CSV table of N, CA and C in Angstrom, one decimal:
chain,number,residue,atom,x,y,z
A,3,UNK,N,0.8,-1.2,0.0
A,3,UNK,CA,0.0,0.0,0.0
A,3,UNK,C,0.9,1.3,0.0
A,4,UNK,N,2.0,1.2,0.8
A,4,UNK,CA,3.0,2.4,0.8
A,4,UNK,C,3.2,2.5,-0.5
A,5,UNK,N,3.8,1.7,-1.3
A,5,UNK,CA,4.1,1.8,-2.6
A,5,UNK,C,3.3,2.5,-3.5
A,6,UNK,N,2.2,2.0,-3.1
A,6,UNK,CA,1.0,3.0,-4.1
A,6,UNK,C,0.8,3.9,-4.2
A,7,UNK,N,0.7,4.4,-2.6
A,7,UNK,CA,0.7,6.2,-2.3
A,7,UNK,C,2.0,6.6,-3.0
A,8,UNK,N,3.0,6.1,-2.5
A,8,UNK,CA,4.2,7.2,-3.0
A,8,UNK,C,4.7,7.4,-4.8
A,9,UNK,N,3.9,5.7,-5.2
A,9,UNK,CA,3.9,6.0,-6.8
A,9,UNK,C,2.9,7.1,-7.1
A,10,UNK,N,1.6,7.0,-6.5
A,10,UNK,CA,0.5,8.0,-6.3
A,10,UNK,C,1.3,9.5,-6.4
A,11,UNK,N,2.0,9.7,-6.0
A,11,UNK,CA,2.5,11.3,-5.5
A,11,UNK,C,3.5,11.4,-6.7
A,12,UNK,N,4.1,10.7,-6.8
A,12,UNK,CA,5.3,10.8,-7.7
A,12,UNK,C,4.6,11.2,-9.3
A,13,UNK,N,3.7,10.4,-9.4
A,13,UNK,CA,2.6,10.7,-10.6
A,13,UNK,C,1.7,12.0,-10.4
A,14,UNK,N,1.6,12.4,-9.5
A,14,UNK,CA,1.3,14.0,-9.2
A,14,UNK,C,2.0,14.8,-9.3
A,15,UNK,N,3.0,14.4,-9.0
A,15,UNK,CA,3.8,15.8,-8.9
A,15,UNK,C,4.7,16.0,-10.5
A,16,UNK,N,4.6,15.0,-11.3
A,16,UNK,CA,5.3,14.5,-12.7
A,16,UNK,C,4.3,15.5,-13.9
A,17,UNK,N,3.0,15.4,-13.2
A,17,UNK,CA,2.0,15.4,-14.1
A,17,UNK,C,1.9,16.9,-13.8
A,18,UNK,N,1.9,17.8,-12.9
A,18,UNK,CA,2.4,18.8,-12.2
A,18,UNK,C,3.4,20.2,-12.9
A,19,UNK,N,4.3,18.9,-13.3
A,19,UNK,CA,5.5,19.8,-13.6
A,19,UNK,C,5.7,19.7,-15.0
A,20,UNK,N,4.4,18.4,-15.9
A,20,UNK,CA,4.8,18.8,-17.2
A,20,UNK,C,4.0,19.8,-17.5
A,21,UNK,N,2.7,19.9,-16.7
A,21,UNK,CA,1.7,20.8,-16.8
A,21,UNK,C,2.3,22.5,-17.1
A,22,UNK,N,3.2,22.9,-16.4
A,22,UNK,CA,4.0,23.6,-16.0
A,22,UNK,C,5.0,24.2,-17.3
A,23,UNK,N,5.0,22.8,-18.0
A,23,UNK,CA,6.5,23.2,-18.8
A,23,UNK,C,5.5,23.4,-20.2
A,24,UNK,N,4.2,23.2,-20.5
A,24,UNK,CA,3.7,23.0,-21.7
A,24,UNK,C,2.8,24.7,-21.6
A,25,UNK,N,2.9,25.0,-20.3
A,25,UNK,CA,1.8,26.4,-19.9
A,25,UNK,C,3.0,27.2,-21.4
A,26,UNK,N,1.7,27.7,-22.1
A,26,UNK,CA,2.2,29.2,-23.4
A,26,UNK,C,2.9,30.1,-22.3
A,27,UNK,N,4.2,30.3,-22.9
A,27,UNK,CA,4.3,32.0,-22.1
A,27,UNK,C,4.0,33.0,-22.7
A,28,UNK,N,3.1,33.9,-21.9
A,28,UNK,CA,2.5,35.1,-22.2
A,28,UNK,C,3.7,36.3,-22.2
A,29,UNK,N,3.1,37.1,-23.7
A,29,UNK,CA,4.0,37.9,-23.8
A,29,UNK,C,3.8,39.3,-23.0
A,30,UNK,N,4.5,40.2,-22.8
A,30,UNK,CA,3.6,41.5,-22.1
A,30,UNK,C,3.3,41.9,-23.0
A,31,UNK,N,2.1,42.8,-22.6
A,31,UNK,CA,1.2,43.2,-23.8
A,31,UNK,C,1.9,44.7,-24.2
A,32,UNK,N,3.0,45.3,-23.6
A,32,UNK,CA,3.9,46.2,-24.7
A,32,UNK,C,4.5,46.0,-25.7
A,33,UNK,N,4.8,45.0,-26.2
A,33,UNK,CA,5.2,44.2,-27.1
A,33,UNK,C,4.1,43.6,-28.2
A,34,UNK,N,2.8,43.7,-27.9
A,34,UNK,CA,1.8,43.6,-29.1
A,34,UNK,C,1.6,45.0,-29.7
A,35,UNK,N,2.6,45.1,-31.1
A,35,UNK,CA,2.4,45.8,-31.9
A,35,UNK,C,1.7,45.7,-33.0
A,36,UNK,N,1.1,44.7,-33.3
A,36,UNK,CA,0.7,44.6,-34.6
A,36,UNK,C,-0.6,45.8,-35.1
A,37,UNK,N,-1.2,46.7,-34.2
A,37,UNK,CA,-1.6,47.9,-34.9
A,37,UNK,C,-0.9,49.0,-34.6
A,38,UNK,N,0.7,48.8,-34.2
A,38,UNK,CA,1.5,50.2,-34.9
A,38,UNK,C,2.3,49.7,-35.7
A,39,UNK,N,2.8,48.0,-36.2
A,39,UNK,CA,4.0,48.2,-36.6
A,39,UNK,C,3.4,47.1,-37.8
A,40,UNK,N,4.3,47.1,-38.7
A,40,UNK,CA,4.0,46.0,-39.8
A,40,UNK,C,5.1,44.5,-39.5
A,41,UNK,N,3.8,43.7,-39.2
A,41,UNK,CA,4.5,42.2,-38.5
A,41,UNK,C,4.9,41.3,-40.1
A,42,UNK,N,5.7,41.4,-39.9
A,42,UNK,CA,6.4,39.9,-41.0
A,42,UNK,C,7.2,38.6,-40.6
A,43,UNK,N,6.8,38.0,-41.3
A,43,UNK,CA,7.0,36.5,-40.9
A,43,UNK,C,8.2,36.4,-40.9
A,44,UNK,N,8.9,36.6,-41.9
A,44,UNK,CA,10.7,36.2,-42.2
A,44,UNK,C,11.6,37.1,-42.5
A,45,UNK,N,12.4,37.4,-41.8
A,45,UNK,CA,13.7,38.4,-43.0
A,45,UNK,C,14.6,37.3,-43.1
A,46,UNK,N,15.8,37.8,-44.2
A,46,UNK,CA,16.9,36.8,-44.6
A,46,UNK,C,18.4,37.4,-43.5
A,47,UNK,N,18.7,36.2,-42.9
A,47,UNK,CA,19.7,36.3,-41.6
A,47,UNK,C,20.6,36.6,-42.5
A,48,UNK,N,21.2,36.3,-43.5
A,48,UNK,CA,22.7,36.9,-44.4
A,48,UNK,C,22.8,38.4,-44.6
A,49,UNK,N,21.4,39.0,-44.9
A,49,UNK,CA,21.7,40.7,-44.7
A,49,UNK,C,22.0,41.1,-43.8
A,50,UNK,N,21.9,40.3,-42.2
A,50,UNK,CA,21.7,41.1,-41.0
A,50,UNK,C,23.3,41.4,-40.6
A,51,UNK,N,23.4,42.9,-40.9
A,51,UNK,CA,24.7,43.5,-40.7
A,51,UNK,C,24.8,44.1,-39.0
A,52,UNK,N,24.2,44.5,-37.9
A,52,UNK,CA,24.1,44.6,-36.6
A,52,UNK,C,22.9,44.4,-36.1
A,53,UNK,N,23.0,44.3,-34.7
A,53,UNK,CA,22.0,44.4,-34.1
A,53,UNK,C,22.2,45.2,-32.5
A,54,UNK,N,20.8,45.9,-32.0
A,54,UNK,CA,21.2,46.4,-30.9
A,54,UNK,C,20.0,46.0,-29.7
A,55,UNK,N,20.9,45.9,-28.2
A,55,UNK,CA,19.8,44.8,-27.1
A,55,UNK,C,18.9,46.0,-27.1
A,56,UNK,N,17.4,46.2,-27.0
A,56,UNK,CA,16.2,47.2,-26.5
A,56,UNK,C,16.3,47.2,-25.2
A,57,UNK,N,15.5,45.7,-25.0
A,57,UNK,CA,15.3,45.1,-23.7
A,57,UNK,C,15.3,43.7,-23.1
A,58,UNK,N,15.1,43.8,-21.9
A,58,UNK,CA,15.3,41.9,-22.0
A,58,UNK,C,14.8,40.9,-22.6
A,59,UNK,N,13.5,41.3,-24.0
A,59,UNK,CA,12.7,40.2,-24.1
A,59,UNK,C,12.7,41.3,-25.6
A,60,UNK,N,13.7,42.1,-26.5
A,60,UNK,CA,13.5,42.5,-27.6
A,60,UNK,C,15.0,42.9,-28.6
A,61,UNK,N,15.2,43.0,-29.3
A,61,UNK,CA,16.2,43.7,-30.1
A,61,UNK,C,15.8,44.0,-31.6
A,62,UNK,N,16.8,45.0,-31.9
A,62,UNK,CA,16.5,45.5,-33.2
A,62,UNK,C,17.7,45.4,-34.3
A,63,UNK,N,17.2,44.4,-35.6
A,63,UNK,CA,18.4,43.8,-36.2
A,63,UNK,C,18.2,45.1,-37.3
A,64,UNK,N,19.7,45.7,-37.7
A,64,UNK,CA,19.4,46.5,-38.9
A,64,UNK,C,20.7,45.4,-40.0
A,65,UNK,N,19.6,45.4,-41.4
A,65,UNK,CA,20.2,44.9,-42.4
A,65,UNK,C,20.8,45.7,-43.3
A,66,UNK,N,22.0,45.0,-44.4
A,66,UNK,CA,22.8,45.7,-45.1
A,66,UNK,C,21.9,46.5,-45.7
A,67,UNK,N,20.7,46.5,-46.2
A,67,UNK,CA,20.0,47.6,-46.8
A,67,UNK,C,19.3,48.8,-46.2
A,68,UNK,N,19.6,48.9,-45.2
A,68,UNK,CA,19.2,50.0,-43.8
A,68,UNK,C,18.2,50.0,-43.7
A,69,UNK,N,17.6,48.8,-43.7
A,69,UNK,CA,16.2,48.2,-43.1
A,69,UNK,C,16.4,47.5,-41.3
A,70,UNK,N,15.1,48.0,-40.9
A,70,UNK,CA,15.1,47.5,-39.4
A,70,UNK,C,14.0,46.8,-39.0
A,71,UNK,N,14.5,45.7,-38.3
A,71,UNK,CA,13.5,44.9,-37.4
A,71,UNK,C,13.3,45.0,-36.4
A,72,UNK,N,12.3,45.0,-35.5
A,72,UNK,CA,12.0,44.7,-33.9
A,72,UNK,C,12.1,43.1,-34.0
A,73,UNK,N,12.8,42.6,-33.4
A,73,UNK,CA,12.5,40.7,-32.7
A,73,UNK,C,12.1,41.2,-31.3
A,74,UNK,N,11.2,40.3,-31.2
A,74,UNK,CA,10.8,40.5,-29.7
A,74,UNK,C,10.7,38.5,-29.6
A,75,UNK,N,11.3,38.9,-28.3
A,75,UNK,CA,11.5,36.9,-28.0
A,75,UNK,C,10.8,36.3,-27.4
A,76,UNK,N,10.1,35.0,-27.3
A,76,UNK,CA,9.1,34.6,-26.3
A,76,UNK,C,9.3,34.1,-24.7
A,77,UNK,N,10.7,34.7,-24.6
A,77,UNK,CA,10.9,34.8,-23.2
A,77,UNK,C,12.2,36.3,-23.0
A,78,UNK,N,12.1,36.6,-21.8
A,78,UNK,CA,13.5,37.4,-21.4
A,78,UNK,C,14.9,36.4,-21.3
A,79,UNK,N,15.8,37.9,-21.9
A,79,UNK,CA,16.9,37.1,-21.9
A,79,UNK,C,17.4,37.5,-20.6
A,80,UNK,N,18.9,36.3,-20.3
A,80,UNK,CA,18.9,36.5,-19.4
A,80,UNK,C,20.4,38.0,-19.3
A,81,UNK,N,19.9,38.3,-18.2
A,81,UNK,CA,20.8,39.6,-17.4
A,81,UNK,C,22.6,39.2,-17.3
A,82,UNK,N,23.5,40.0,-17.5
A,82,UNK,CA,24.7,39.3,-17.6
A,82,UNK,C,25.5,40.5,-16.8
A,83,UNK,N,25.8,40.6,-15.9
A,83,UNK,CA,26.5,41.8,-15.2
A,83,UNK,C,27.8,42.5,-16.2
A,84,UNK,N,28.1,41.6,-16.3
A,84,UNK,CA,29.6,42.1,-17.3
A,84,UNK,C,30.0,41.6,-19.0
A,85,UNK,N,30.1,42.1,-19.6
A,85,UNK,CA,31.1,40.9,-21.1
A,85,UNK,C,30.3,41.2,-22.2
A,86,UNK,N,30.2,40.9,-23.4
A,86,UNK,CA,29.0,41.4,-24.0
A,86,UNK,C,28.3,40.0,-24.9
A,87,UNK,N,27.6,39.9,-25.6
A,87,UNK,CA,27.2,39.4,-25.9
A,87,UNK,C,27.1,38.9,-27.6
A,88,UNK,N,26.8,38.2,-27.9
A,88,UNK,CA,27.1,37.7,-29.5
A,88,UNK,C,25.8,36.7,-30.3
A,89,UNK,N,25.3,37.6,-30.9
A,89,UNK,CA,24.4,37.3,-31.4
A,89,UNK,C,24.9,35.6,-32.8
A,90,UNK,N,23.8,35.2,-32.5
A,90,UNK,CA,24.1,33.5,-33.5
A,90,UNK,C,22.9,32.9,-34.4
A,91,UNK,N,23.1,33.1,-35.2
A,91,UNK,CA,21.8,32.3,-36.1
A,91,UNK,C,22.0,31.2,-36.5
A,92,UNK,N,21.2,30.4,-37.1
A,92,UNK,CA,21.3,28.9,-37.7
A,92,UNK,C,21.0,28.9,-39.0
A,93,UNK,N,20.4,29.5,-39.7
A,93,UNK,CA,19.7,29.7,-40.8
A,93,UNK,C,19.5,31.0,-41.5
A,94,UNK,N,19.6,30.6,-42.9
A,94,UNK,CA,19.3,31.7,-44.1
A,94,UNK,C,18.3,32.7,-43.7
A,95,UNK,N,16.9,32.4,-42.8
A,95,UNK,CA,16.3,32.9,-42.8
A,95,UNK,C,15.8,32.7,-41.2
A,96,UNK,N,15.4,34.0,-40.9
A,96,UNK,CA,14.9,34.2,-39.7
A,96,UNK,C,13.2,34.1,-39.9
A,97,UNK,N,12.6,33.2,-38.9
A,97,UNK,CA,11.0,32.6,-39.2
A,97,UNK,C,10.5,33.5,-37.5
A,98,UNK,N,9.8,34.0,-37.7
A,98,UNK,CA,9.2,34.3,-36.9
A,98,UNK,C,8.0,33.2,-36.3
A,99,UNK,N,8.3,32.6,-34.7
A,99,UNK,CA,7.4,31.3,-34.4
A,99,UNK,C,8.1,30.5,-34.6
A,100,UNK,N,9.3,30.1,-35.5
A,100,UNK,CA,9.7,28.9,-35.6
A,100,UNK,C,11.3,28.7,-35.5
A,101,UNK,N,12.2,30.1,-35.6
A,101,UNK,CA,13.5,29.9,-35.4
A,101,UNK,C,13.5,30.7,-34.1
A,102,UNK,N,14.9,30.5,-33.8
A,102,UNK,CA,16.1,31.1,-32.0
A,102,UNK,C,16.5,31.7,-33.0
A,103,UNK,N,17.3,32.4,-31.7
A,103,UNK,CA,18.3,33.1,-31.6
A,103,UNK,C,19.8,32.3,-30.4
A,104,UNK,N,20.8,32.4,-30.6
A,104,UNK,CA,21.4,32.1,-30.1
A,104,UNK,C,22.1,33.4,-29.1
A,105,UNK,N,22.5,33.2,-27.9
A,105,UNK,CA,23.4,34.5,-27.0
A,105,UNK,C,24.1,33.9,-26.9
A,106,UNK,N,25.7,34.1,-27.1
A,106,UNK,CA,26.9,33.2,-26.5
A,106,UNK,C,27.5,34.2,-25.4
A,107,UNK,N,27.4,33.7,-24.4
A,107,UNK,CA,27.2,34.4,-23.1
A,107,UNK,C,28.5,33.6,-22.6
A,108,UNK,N,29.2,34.6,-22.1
A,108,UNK,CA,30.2,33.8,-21.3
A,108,UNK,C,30.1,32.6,-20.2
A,109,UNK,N,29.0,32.5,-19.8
A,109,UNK,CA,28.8,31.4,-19.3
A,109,UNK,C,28.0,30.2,-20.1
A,110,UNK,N,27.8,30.8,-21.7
A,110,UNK,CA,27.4,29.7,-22.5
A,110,UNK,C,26.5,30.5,-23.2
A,111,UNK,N,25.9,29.3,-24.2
A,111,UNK,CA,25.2,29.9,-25.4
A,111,UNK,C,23.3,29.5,-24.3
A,112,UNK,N,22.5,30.6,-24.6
A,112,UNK,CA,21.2,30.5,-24.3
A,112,UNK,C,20.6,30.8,-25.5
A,113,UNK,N,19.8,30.0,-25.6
A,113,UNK,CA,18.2,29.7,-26.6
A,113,UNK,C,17.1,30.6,-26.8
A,114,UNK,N,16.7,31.5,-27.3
A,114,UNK,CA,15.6,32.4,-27.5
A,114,UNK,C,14.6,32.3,-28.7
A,115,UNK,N,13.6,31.9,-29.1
A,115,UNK,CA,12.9,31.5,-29.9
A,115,UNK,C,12.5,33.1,-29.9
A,116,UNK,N,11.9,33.3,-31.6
A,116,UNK,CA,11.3,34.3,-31.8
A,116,UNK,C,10.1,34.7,-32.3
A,117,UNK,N,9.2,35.3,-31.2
A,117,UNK,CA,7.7,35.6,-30.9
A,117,UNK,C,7.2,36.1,-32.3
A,118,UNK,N,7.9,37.2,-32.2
A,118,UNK,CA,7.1,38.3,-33.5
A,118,UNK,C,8.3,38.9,-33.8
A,119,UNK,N,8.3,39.4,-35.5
A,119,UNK,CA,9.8,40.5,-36.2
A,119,UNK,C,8.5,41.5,-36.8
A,120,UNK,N,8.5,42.5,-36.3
A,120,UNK,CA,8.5,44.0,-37.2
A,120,UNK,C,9.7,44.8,-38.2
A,121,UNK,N,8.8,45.0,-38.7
A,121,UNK,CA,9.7,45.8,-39.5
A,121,UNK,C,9.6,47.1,-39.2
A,122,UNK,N,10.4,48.0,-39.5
A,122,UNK,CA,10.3,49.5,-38.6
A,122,UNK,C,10.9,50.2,-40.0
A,123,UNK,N,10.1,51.3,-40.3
A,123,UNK,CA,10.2,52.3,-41.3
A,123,UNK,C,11.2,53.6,-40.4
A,124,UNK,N,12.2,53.8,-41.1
A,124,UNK,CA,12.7,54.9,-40.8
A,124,UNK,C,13.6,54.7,-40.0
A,125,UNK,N,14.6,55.7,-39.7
A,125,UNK,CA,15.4,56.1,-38.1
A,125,UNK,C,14.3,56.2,-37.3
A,126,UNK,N,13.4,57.6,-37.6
A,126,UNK,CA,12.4,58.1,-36.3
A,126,UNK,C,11.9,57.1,-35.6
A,127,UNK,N,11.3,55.8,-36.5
A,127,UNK,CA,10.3,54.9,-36.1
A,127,UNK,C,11.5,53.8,-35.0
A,128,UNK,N,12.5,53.7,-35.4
A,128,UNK,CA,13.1,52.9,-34.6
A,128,UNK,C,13.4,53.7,-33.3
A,129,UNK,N,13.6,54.9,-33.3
A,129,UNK,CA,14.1,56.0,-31.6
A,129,UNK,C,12.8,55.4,-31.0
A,130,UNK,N,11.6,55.9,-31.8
A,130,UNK,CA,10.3,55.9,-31.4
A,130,UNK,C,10.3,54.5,-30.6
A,131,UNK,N,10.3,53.1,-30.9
A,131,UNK,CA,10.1,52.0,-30.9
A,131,UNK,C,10.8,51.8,-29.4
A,132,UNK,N,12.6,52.4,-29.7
A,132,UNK,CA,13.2,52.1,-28.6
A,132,UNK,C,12.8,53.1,-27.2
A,133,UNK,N,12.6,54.2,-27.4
A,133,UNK,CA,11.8,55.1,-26.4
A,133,UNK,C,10.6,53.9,-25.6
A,134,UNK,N,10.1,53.8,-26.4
A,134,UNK,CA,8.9,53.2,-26.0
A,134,UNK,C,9.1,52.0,-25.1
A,135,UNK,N,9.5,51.2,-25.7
A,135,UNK,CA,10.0,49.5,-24.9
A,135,UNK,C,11.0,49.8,-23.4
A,136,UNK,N,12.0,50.8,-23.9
A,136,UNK,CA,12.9,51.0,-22.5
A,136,UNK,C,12.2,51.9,-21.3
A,137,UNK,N,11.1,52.5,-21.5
A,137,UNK,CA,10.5,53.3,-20.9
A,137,UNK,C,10.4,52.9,-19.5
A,138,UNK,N,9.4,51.2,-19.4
A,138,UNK,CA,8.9,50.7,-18.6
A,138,UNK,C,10.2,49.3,-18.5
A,139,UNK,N,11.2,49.6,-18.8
A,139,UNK,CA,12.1,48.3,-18.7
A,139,UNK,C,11.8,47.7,-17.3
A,140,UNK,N,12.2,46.2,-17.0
A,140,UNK,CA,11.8,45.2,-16.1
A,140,UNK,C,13.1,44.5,-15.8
């Protein structure tokens, strides 16, 4: 009978923590731009000549053609007191929903999938963009 309880619990608490790992994470809702900004599915990763961090959960890639994107990621990245950071791609093309990003972080590479890419018209629209997101930074 012991055995059954404690297999009992062990199957609670399993079922628990997958429940846990399948929960969507919710984005904050500053980051739902899709009625100020124009959302597109893909840009191509070989134009992307820099990128700069917004905030913990965004950056803005500008390509050889001085075109700019918002990525916003479906989680925050994480905080690094010192060193900088190095952005990594896998692929030709950046998929919004379906490809990462890589950080090679001195303590290692971390995983960032990407939520939503905007495209941002202008210099103005990118100050604008970045004003906006660092405002309320977390």
């Amino acid at each position: 009978m012991k055995i059954l309880t404690k297999f009992s619990s062990f199957l609670i608490l399993l079922i628990g923590v997958m429940s846990c790992a399948t929960t969507p994470l919710v984005i904050p809702e500053k980051y739902n731009l899709d009625n100020d900004l124009e959302a597109v599915d893909r840009i191509t990763a070989f134009s992307i000549s820099s990128y700069q961090n917004i905030d913990k959960q965004s950056l803005i890639l500008e390509t050889t053609y001085n075109d700019n994107y918002l990525l916003v990621l479906e989680r925050p990245r994480l905080e690094i007191p010192y060193g900088e950071t190095e952005l990594d791609y896998q692929r030709p093309s950046l998929i919004a929903g379906h490809d990462r990003i890589v950080m090679n972080y001195h303590s290692g590479p971390q995983y960032y999938i990407i939520k939503k890419i905007y495209k941002l018209k202008g210099r103005e629209q990118v100050t604008k963009i970045k004003e906006a997101l660092q405002k309320d930074k977390k």
